[in-house]
Short mmCIF file of C-alpha atoms in Angstrom, two decimals:
data_model
loop_
_atom_site.label_atom_id
_atom_site.label_comp_id
_atom_site.label_asym_id
_atom_site.label_seq_id
_atom_site.Cartn_x
_atom_site.Cartn_y
_atom_site.Cartn_z
CA MET T 1 -194.03 20.53 -71.72
CA GLY T 2 -196.39 23.76 -72.08
CA ASP T 3 -196.55 26.91 -74.53
CA ALA T 4 -193.89 26.35 -77.13
CA ALA T 5 -192.38 29.76 -76.26
CA TRP T 6 -192.63 29.36 -72.75
CA ALA T 7 -190.74 25.71 -72.94
CA LEU T 8 -188.08 27.18 -75.33
CA ASP T 9 -187.33 29.55 -72.59
CA GLN T 10 -186.84 27.06 -69.66
CA TRP T 11 -185.62 24.37 -71.57
CA SER T 12 -181.51 25.06 -71.65
CA GLY T 13 -180.31 22.29 -73.93
CA ALA T 14 -178.92 22.41 -77.33
CA ALA T 15 -181.03 20.37 -80.01
CA ASP T 16 -179.52 18.09 -82.75
CA ALA T 17 -183.02 17.90 -84.89
CA TRP T 18 -186.21 19.82 -85.10
CA PHE T 19 -189.23 18.72 -86.38
CA LEU T 20 -191.95 21.60 -86.57
CA ASP T 21 -195.44 20.46 -86.83
CA GLY T 22 -197.64 23.51 -85.58
CA PHE T 23 -199.78 23.70 -88.58
CA SER T 24 -199.53 26.63 -91.55
CA PRO T 25 -198.70 30.02 -89.99
CA ALA T 26 -202.10 31.03 -91.06
CA LEU T 27 -204.16 28.56 -89.14
CA ASN T 28 -201.27 28.61 -86.12
CA PRO T 29 -199.44 31.86 -86.24
CA GLY T 30 -198.69 31.79 -82.40
CA MET T 31 -196.20 28.65 -83.16
CA TRP T 32 -194.23 30.21 -85.65
CA SER T 33 -193.86 33.83 -83.67
CA ASP T 34 -190.59 35.57 -83.71
CA ALA T 35 -190.56 34.40 -79.78
CA VAL T 36 -190.62 30.73 -81.22
CA LEU T 37 -188.18 31.22 -83.48
CA ASP T 38 -186.12 33.09 -81.37
CA GLY T 39 -185.80 30.58 -78.78
CA MET T 40 -185.47 27.45 -81.50
CA ALA T 41 -182.35 29.39 -83.00
CA ALA T 42 -180.98 29.93 -79.37
CA ARG T 43 -181.52 26.33 -78.43
CA SER T 44 -179.36 25.00 -81.85
CA ALA T 45 -176.58 23.20 -81.60
CA PRO T 46 -173.99 23.46 -84.23
CA GLY T 47 -175.16 21.16 -86.96
CA ALA T 48 -178.99 20.86 -85.94
CA ARG T 49 -181.25 19.85 -88.35
CA VAL T 50 -184.95 21.16 -89.44
CA ALA T 51 -187.95 19.05 -90.99
CA THR T 52 -191.34 20.45 -91.61
CA PHE T 53 -194.29 20.13 -93.75
CA THR T 54 -194.76 23.97 -93.86
CA VAL T 55 -193.42 25.74 -96.61
CA ALA T 56 -194.99 29.47 -96.13
CA GLY T 57 -192.26 32.29 -96.83
CA THR T 58 -192.57 33.53 -93.74
CA VAL T 59 -191.15 30.16 -92.28
CA ARG T 60 -188.53 30.08 -94.97
CA ARG T 61 -187.76 33.89 -94.08
CA GLY T 62 -187.82 33.35 -90.20
CA LEU T 63 -185.29 30.31 -90.12
CA ALA T 64 -182.78 32.09 -93.11
CA GLU T 65 -182.73 35.06 -90.72
CA ARG T 66 -181.73 33.09 -87.90
CA GLY T 67 -178.61 31.61 -89.79
CA PHE T 68 -180.41 28.62 -91.16
CA GLN T 69 -179.87 26.99 -94.64
CA VAL T 70 -182.88 26.46 -95.95
CA ASP T 71 -183.99 24.06 -98.59
CA LYS T 72 -187.63 22.96 -100.41
CA ARG T 73 -187.70 19.45 -101.06
CA PRO T 74 -190.72 17.00 -102.27
CA GLY T 75 -192.94 16.46 -99.82
CA HIS T 76 -194.94 13.08 -98.76
CA GLY T 77 -198.46 11.81 -99.40
CA ARG T 78 -200.41 14.74 -99.76
CA LYS T 79 -198.13 16.97 -99.20
CA ARG T 80 -196.37 18.44 -102.10
CA GLU T 81 -193.72 20.00 -100.87
CA ARG T 82 -191.69 19.97 -97.48
CA LEU T 83 -188.73 21.94 -95.84
CA GLU T 84 -185.24 21.14 -94.55
CA ALA T 85 -182.97 23.57 -92.89
CA VAL T 86 -179.44 22.91 -91.50
CA LEU T 87 -177.35 25.23 -89.18
CA PRO T 88 -173.89 25.35 -90.38
CA GLY T 89 -171.40 23.96 -87.90
CA GLU T 90 -170.17 20.58 -86.79
CA PRO T 91 -172.01 19.14 -83.86
CA PRO T 92 -170.44 19.10 -80.86
CA ARG T 93 -169.07 15.78 -78.81
CA HIS T 94 -169.03 15.70 -75.18
CA ASP T 95 -168.34 12.75 -72.37
CA GLY T 96 -167.62 14.89 -69.47
CA GLY T 97 -163.74 13.45 -69.69
CA ARG T 98 -162.41 12.09 -66.17
CA VAL T 99 -164.81 12.43 -63.81
CA ALA T 100 -164.34 12.14 -59.82
CA VAL T 101 -167.36 11.53 -57.71
CA ILE T 102 -166.90 11.98 -54.00
CA GLY T 103 -169.50 10.24 -52.20
CA ALA T 104 -170.78 6.62 -52.63
CA GLY T 105 -174.46 7.35 -50.63
CA ILE T 106 -177.31 8.13 -52.78
CA ALA T 107 -176.32 11.17 -54.73
CA GLY T 108 -172.94 9.70 -55.23
CA ALA T 109 -174.43 6.16 -56.65
CA SER T 110 -177.37 8.56 -58.72
CA LEU T 111 -174.45 10.44 -60.31
CA ALA T 112 -172.44 7.41 -61.33
CA ARG T 113 -175.91 6.26 -63.11
CA ALA T 114 -176.55 9.21 -64.85
CA LEU T 115 -172.83 10.04 -65.75
CA ARG T 116 -172.37 6.37 -67.73
CA ALA T 117 -175.82 7.17 -68.91
CA GLN T 118 -174.52 10.40 -70.76
CA GLY T 119 -171.44 8.34 -71.78
CA ALA T 120 -168.55 9.13 -69.22
CA ASP T 121 -166.65 6.94 -67.11
CA PRO T 122 -166.75 8.25 -63.41
CA VAL T 123 -164.83 6.86 -60.59
CA VAL T 124 -166.07 6.99 -57.13
CA ILE T 125 -164.30 7.86 -54.35
CA ALA T 126 -165.38 6.67 -50.59
CA ASP T 127 -164.49 5.03 -47.37
CA ASP T 128 -165.42 1.79 -47.51
CA THR T 129 -168.21 2.32 -44.96
CA ALA T 130 -169.80 4.56 -47.09
CA MET T 131 -170.42 2.16 -49.64
CA ALA T 132 -173.75 1.09 -48.52
CA SER T 133 -176.62 2.56 -46.59
CA GLY T 134 -177.11 1.60 -42.70
CA PHE T 135 -180.56 2.00 -42.88
CA PRO T 136 -183.03 -1.43 -44.67
CA ALA T 137 -185.40 0.91 -46.29
CA ALA T 138 -186.04 4.83 -47.10
CA LEU T 139 -189.10 6.85 -48.00
CA ALA T 140 -188.92 8.76 -51.30
CA THR T 141 -191.65 11.17 -50.81
CA PRO T 142 -192.25 14.39 -52.16
CA ARG T 143 -191.80 18.12 -50.35
CA LEU T 144 -195.48 19.76 -50.61
CA ASP T 145 -195.74 22.98 -51.11
CA VAL T 146 -198.85 25.19 -52.13
CA GLY T 147 -197.64 28.29 -51.96
CA ASP T 148 -194.63 28.23 -54.53
CA GLU T 149 -195.66 26.51 -57.78
CA ASP T 150 -192.13 26.46 -59.17
CA LEU T 151 -191.35 24.25 -56.30
CA ALA T 152 -194.35 21.75 -56.14
CA ARG T 153 -193.66 21.06 -59.73
CA LEU T 154 -189.94 20.29 -59.02
CA PHE T 155 -190.34 17.55 -56.52
CA ALA T 156 -193.14 16.30 -58.55
CA GLN T 157 -191.01 15.57 -61.26
CA ALA T 158 -188.15 14.31 -59.17
CA LEU T 159 -190.59 11.80 -57.48
CA GLU T 160 -191.57 10.81 -61.01
CA ARG T 161 -188.15 10.24 -62.25
CA ALA T 162 -187.19 8.49 -58.82
CA GLY T 163 -189.95 5.97 -59.04
CA GLN T 164 -189.04 5.77 -63.11
CA LEU T 165 -185.62 4.65 -62.11
CA TYR T 166 -186.09 2.42 -59.00
CA GLY T 167 -188.53 0.45 -60.76
CA GLU T 168 -185.78 -0.68 -63.32
CA ALA T 169 -183.10 -1.44 -60.58
CA PRO T 170 -183.54 -4.92 -59.27
CA ASP T 171 -185.57 -5.61 -55.42
CA ALA T 172 -185.26 -2.09 -55.16
CA ILE T 173 -188.99 -1.17 -54.19
CA VAL T 174 -190.48 -2.67 -50.89
CA ALA T 175 -193.99 -0.81 -51.41
CA ARG T 176 -196.01 1.51 -53.41
CA GLY T 177 -197.59 4.77 -52.12
CA VAL T 178 -197.07 6.70 -48.92
CA LEU T 179 -199.87 7.94 -46.74
CA ARG T 180 -199.13 11.13 -45.31
CA LEU T 181 -201.59 11.86 -42.09
CA GLU T 182 -202.84 15.09 -40.64
CA HIS T 183 -200.91 15.88 -37.70
CA GLY T 184 -202.40 19.61 -37.01
CA PRO T 185 -205.21 21.24 -37.38
CA ARG T 186 -203.83 22.99 -40.78
CA ASP T 187 -203.30 20.11 -42.62
CA SER T 188 -206.48 19.41 -43.32
CA GLY T 189 -207.18 22.48 -46.01
CA ARG T 190 -203.49 22.00 -46.91
CA PHE T 191 -203.71 18.86 -48.21
CA ASP T 192 -207.00 19.49 -50.00
CA LYS T 193 -204.94 22.20 -51.58
CA VAL T 194 -202.34 19.71 -52.70
CA ALA T 195 -204.52 17.52 -53.74
CA GLY T 196 -205.93 19.58 -56.18
CA GLN T 197 -202.67 20.81 -57.85
CA ALA T 198 -202.08 20.38 -61.47
CA VAL T 199 -198.55 19.43 -61.07
CA TRP T 200 -199.17 16.19 -60.30
CA ALA T 201 -200.61 13.26 -62.47
CA PRO T 202 -204.28 12.35 -62.53
CA GLY T 203 -204.60 10.28 -59.66
CA ALA T 204 -201.18 11.22 -57.73
CA MET T 205 -203.10 12.65 -54.77
CA THR T 206 -205.69 11.55 -53.50
CA ARG T 207 -207.62 12.56 -49.76
CA VAL T 208 -208.66 9.81 -47.71
CA SER T 209 -210.84 9.41 -45.16
CA ALA T 210 -209.98 8.30 -41.20
CA ALA T 211 -211.66 5.03 -41.92
CA GLU T 212 -209.58 5.02 -45.61
CA ALA T 213 -206.52 5.73 -43.69
CA SER T 214 -206.79 3.15 -40.85
CA GLY T 215 -207.89 0.58 -43.38
CA ALA T 216 -204.76 1.00 -45.11
CA LEU T 217 -202.33 1.00 -41.80
CA GLY T 218 -204.14 -1.87 -40.36
CA GLU T 219 -204.78 -0.15 -37.24
CA THR T 220 -207.25 2.71 -35.92
CA VAL T 221 -206.09 6.43 -36.88
CA THR T 222 -207.82 9.45 -35.73
CA GLY T 223 -207.47 11.33 -39.00
CA GLY T 224 -207.27 11.24 -42.36
CA GLY T 225 -204.54 11.94 -44.50
CA LEU T 226 -203.43 12.36 -48.11
CA MET T 227 -202.42 9.02 -50.05
CA MET T 228 -198.99 10.14 -52.35
CA GLN T 229 -199.71 6.97 -54.83
CA GLY T 230 -196.37 7.89 -56.53
CA ALA T 231 -194.53 7.77 -53.55
CA LEU T 232 -192.02 4.93 -52.31
CA THR T 233 -190.32 2.83 -49.72
CA VAL T 234 -187.15 1.53 -51.17
CA ARG T 235 -184.43 -0.75 -50.18
CA PRO T 236 -181.16 1.58 -49.99
CA ALA T 237 -178.60 -1.34 -50.75
CA ALA T 238 -180.55 -2.74 -53.65
CA VAL T 239 -180.67 0.92 -55.47
CA LEU T 240 -177.07 1.18 -54.49
CA ASP T 241 -175.75 -1.82 -55.63
CA ALA T 242 -177.71 -1.66 -58.90
CA TRP T 243 -176.04 1.60 -59.54
CA LEU T 244 -172.56 1.40 -58.71
CA ALA T 245 -172.33 -1.89 -60.01
CA GLY T 246 -169.30 -1.89 -62.95
CA VAL T 247 -168.00 1.42 -61.70
CA ARG T 248 -164.60 2.25 -60.82
CA ARG T 249 -163.97 2.99 -57.01
CA VAL T 250 -161.42 4.43 -54.68
CA ALA T 251 -161.68 3.38 -51.32
CA GLY T 252 -160.51 6.54 -49.11
CA ARG T 253 -161.64 9.70 -47.18
CA ALA T 254 -161.58 12.74 -49.50
CA ALA T 255 -160.00 15.46 -46.98
CA ARG T 256 -158.92 17.94 -49.46
CA LEU T 257 -159.28 19.29 -53.14
CA GLU T 258 -156.14 20.79 -55.10
CA ARG T 259 -155.98 22.39 -58.66
CA ARG T 260 -153.42 21.20 -60.81
CA GLY T 261 -153.69 23.09 -64.19
CA ALA T 262 -157.04 21.75 -65.96
CA ALA T 263 -157.46 19.02 -63.52
CA TRP T 264 -158.20 18.43 -59.98
CA ARG T 265 -156.32 16.28 -57.58
CA VAL T 266 -158.25 14.43 -54.86
CA LEU T 267 -156.23 13.64 -51.64
CA ASP T 268 -156.60 11.71 -48.49
CA ASP T 269 -155.57 12.79 -45.01
CA ALA T 270 -151.78 11.96 -45.26
CA GLY T 271 -151.61 14.11 -48.92
CA ASP T 272 -151.54 11.44 -50.70
CA GLU T 273 -153.82 11.64 -54.46
CA LEU T 274 -156.94 9.72 -54.55
CA ALA T 275 -157.55 10.79 -58.08
CA GLU T 276 -156.98 13.55 -60.83
CA ALA T 277 -159.69 14.43 -63.20
CA GLU T 278 -161.02 17.35 -65.29
CA THR T 279 -164.10 17.20 -63.19
CA VAL T 280 -164.80 16.45 -59.39
CA VAL T 281 -168.40 16.07 -57.83
CA LEU T 282 -168.80 16.78 -54.11
CA ALA T 283 -171.82 14.03 -53.20
CA ALA T 284 -170.50 13.45 -49.76
CA GLY T 285 -173.50 14.91 -48.03
CA TRP T 286 -172.08 16.90 -44.65
CA GLY T 287 -168.56 15.95 -45.83
CA ALA T 288 -168.82 18.27 -48.51
CA ALA T 289 -168.70 21.10 -45.96
CA ALA T 290 -165.46 19.86 -45.26
CA LEU T 291 -164.81 20.14 -48.55
CA GLY T 292 -165.24 23.93 -48.95
CA MET T 293 -169.32 23.75 -49.46
CA ALA T 294 -170.35 26.85 -47.56
CA GLY T 295 -174.20 27.02 -46.85
CA LEU T 296 -174.86 23.51 -45.28
CA GLN T 297 -175.87 22.65 -42.16
CA ALA T 298 -175.69 19.33 -40.35
CA VAL T 299 -178.62 17.49 -39.07
CA ARG T 300 -178.22 14.09 -36.97
CA GLY T 301 -181.01 11.77 -37.50
CA GLN T 302 -181.36 8.49 -35.44
CA ALA T 303 -183.76 5.65 -36.25
CA GLY T 304 -185.14 1.76 -35.69
CA TRP T 305 -186.39 -0.66 -37.28
CA ALA T 306 -187.62 -4.13 -36.12
CA ASP T 307 -188.29 -7.68 -37.58
CA LEU T 308 -191.98 -7.99 -37.48
CA ASP T 309 -194.07 -11.35 -38.99
CA ALA T 310 -195.88 -8.32 -40.44
CA GLY T 311 -195.38 -4.62 -41.15
CA PRO T 312 -197.47 -2.21 -42.48
CA ALA T 313 -198.49 -2.28 -45.59
CA VAL T 314 -197.64 1.18 -47.20
CA GLY T 315 -195.41 3.91 -45.67
CA ALA T 316 -196.84 6.77 -42.77
CA ALA T 317 -195.11 10.11 -42.52
CA TRP T 318 -196.54 12.40 -40.15
CA GLY T 319 -193.42 14.27 -38.85
CA GLY T 320 -192.42 10.92 -37.92
CA TYR T 321 -192.84 7.80 -40.31
CA ALA T 322 -193.54 4.33 -40.17
CA ALA T 323 -191.90 2.45 -43.19
CA PRO T 324 -191.85 -1.04 -44.12
CA THR T 325 -188.67 -3.08 -44.51
CA GLY T 326 -190.01 -6.37 -46.00
CA GLU T 327 -189.35 -8.07 -42.95
CA GLY T 328 -190.85 -5.47 -40.53
CA VAL T 329 -190.90 -1.54 -39.91
CA LEU T 330 -188.61 0.95 -40.13
CA PHE T 331 -189.78 3.96 -37.12
CA GLY T 332 -188.62 7.36 -36.93
CA ALA T 333 -186.42 9.51 -37.00
CA THR T 334 -184.70 12.13 -35.25
CA HIS T 335 -184.04 16.02 -36.29
CA ASP T 336 -181.14 17.32 -34.26
CA ARG T 337 -179.68 20.74 -35.88
CA ASP T 338 -176.01 20.89 -35.87
CA ASP T 339 -175.38 17.82 -34.03
CA THR T 340 -172.40 15.76 -35.65
CA ASP T 341 -172.29 12.89 -33.32
CA GLU T 342 -173.07 9.43 -34.72
CA ALA T 343 -173.10 7.59 -31.46
CA LEU T 344 -176.20 5.84 -30.98
CA ARG T 345 -178.10 7.32 -28.31
CA ASP T 346 -180.74 5.22 -26.20
CA ALA T 347 -182.58 8.81 -25.45
CA ASP T 348 -183.52 9.04 -29.21
CA ASP T 349 -184.64 5.18 -29.39
CA LEU T 350 -187.00 6.33 -26.80
CA ARG T 351 -188.14 9.51 -28.59
CA ASN T 352 -188.93 7.14 -32.15
CA LEU T 353 -190.72 4.81 -30.11
CA GLU T 354 -193.00 7.92 -28.30
CA ALA T 355 -193.68 9.17 -31.53
CA LEU T 356 -194.59 6.03 -33.22
CA LYS T 357 -197.08 5.11 -30.19
CA ALA T 358 -198.54 8.76 -30.69
CA VAL T 359 -199.70 7.96 -33.76
CA LEU T 360 -199.70 4.28 -34.51
CA PRO T 361 -199.83 2.30 -31.02
CA ASP T 362 -200.51 -0.78 -31.74
CA LEU T 363 -197.23 -1.21 -33.89
CA ALA T 364 -195.79 0.30 -31.27
CA VAL T 365 -196.86 -2.33 -28.57
CA ARG T 366 -195.68 -4.90 -31.87
CA VAL T 367 -192.20 -3.25 -31.96
CA ALA T 368 -191.84 -2.50 -28.24
CA SER T 369 -192.11 -6.50 -27.68
CA VAL T 370 -189.04 -7.30 -30.22
CA GLN T 371 -185.18 -6.19 -30.32
CA VAL T 372 -185.01 -2.88 -32.07
CA HIS T 373 -181.63 -2.29 -34.02
CA ARG T 374 -181.01 1.53 -34.90
CA HIS T 375 -179.10 3.42 -37.07
CA ALA T 376 -177.67 7.28 -36.59
CA ALA T 377 -176.41 9.17 -39.78
CA ILE T 378 -175.71 13.09 -40.23
CA ARG T 379 -177.52 14.76 -42.67
CA ALA T 380 -176.66 17.40 -44.85
CA ALA T 381 -179.28 20.51 -45.05
CA THR T 382 -179.58 23.76 -46.48
CA ARG T 383 -181.18 27.35 -44.69
CA ASP T 384 -183.92 27.17 -47.41
CA ARG T 385 -184.50 23.25 -47.49
CA LEU T 386 -183.39 22.98 -50.94
CA PRO T 387 -181.10 20.62 -52.75
CA VAL T 388 -177.53 22.04 -54.27
CA ALA T 389 -177.14 20.72 -57.71
CA GLY T 390 -174.80 22.94 -59.94
CA ARG T 391 -171.54 24.18 -60.75
CA LEU T 392 -169.55 25.73 -58.25
CA GLU T 393 -166.72 26.61 -60.29
CA GLU T 394 -164.63 25.46 -63.34
CA GLY T 395 -164.66 21.70 -63.22
CA LEU T 396 -165.86 21.68 -59.66
CA PHE T 397 -169.66 20.65 -59.06
CA ILE T 398 -172.01 19.86 -56.19
CA LEU T 399 -175.13 17.56 -55.52
CA GLY T 400 -175.81 17.87 -51.60
CA GLY T 401 -177.94 19.32 -49.20
CA LEU T 402 -180.49 16.74 -50.04
CA GLY T 403 -181.88 17.02 -46.15
CA SER T 404 -184.25 13.68 -45.75
CA ARG T 405 -185.50 14.00 -49.56
CA GLY T 406 -182.33 12.11 -50.80
CA PHE T 407 -183.99 9.38 -52.61
CA THR T 408 -186.60 11.89 -54.09
CA ALA T 409 -184.50 14.26 -55.61
CA ALA T 410 -181.22 12.38 -55.90
CA PRO T 411 -182.12 10.38 -59.04
CA LEU T 412 -183.34 13.71 -60.96
CA LEU T 413 -180.78 16.26 -59.74
CA ALA T 414 -178.07 13.84 -60.75
CA ASP T 415 -179.17 13.73 -64.09
CA HIS T 416 -179.12 17.39 -64.20
CA VAL T 417 -175.36 17.99 -62.99
CA ALA T 418 -174.41 15.31 -65.65
CA SER T 419 -176.17 17.23 -68.10
CA LEU T 420 -174.06 20.19 -67.19
CA ILE T 421 -171.03 18.41 -67.09
CA THR T 422 -171.42 16.53 -70.24
CA GLY T 423 -173.18 19.25 -72.14
CA ALA T 424 -176.15 17.15 -72.30
CA PRO T 425 -179.74 19.07 -72.32
CA SER T 426 -180.72 18.88 -68.23
CA PRO T 427 -183.77 17.61 -67.60
CA LEU T 428 -184.73 20.59 -65.36
CA PRO T 429 -186.38 23.46 -66.45
CA ARG T 430 -184.38 26.81 -65.91
CA ALA T 431 -186.43 28.16 -63.09
CA ALA T 432 -186.34 25.09 -61.27
CA ALA T 433 -182.42 25.00 -62.02
CA ARG T 434 -182.13 28.26 -60.37
CA ARG T 435 -183.80 27.30 -57.29
CA VAL T 436 -180.96 24.84 -56.78
CA ALA T 437 -178.28 26.49 -58.20
CA PRO T 438 -175.23 26.80 -55.61
CA ASP T 439 -174.96 30.27 -56.11
CA ARG T 440 -178.64 31.33 -55.22
CA GLU T 441 -179.50 34.00 -52.69
CA SER T 442 -181.36 32.00 -50.39
CA LEU T 443 -178.86 29.40 -49.49
CA GLY T 444 -176.81 31.65 -47.62
CA LYS T 445 -173.13 31.12 -46.43
CA ARG T 446 -172.47 29.78 -42.96
#
């Protein structure tokens, strides 16, 4: 949404129909400028239709000069006349063909949902052990950026889309709202700026005092924070179950891709074929590096969770985090770069408990008194800490590099990748699409 010329420049879709409702050229000349009409023509699919109440000669000529066949028709109500126009050609039809998605975590599940919503019939390839998350909860929180409005807008859009889709998945949302606590001398001023950014919906980012933060978390904290109303705590298993239900699956570990004519073969360690498809999407997290995706970095994370009589009412984050699970609390997590060892470590349990104790000591005492479950996983991150979503080469796409923001970014970026595959309009502004593109300069190569 925005100024028409800007929005047409940022939109990458191809419209099937337009309704031009910009008043007359005499009253609103900017709406009927050459820039707007050029953008509209550039964003029209063959066969696109146009309707408007305006019959001014400049509009008729402007549309005709851009290839539209224009006709005056009887109007409606007090409008004596109206215009209809059509761009010659047959509307395109896309379904994406056969699409193989490698990975069944939040990226793969998001792609399966998005592709099916756009008419494709994907097959998901993953180890049986990768078909569900090892953690009982996950935070969906945005990256906060006060110096880069495009990034702030991207994560605001991603959070809104995630909230919409998780709200439709049965039993997926544990709690609404995540409290970002002040954890350094610069956080107070930074949070003030975030709360004032126009990219957020009214009330989405609210500054809270130490007393208000303490009330929300049920114990005394030393500083204030930022209540992120749209952020969520979700159940990963509920999301994956909902989005992978009914999707064709192939159990196995994709080890190699091989081009065969217009299709790709997905092969396992033994060289046996797992699937053949016109399009393949890498959505296997760190596993995408072994399949040829450069620019990714492994980041090991270990977290713990405990069953308690009452966990926190909302999630809290400060560098570490504490998230309600519905049965207790999930806390952590470690963040060790270039570490791919998934073996559990007692030392990491102590690190996580000490981090919890430093901010929420009462909760840490309760956690220390019961059995703590734990899990370790390898995240895939990038040098610029932004996801990677887009086309690698003909028929090969990626959704990865999500780092610790997978449950925030994956739903929206899956819509974007699915749109590139099926030819549907992408929901991302072009500026945002460039920031997450695989060929961006800031991604770097390792």
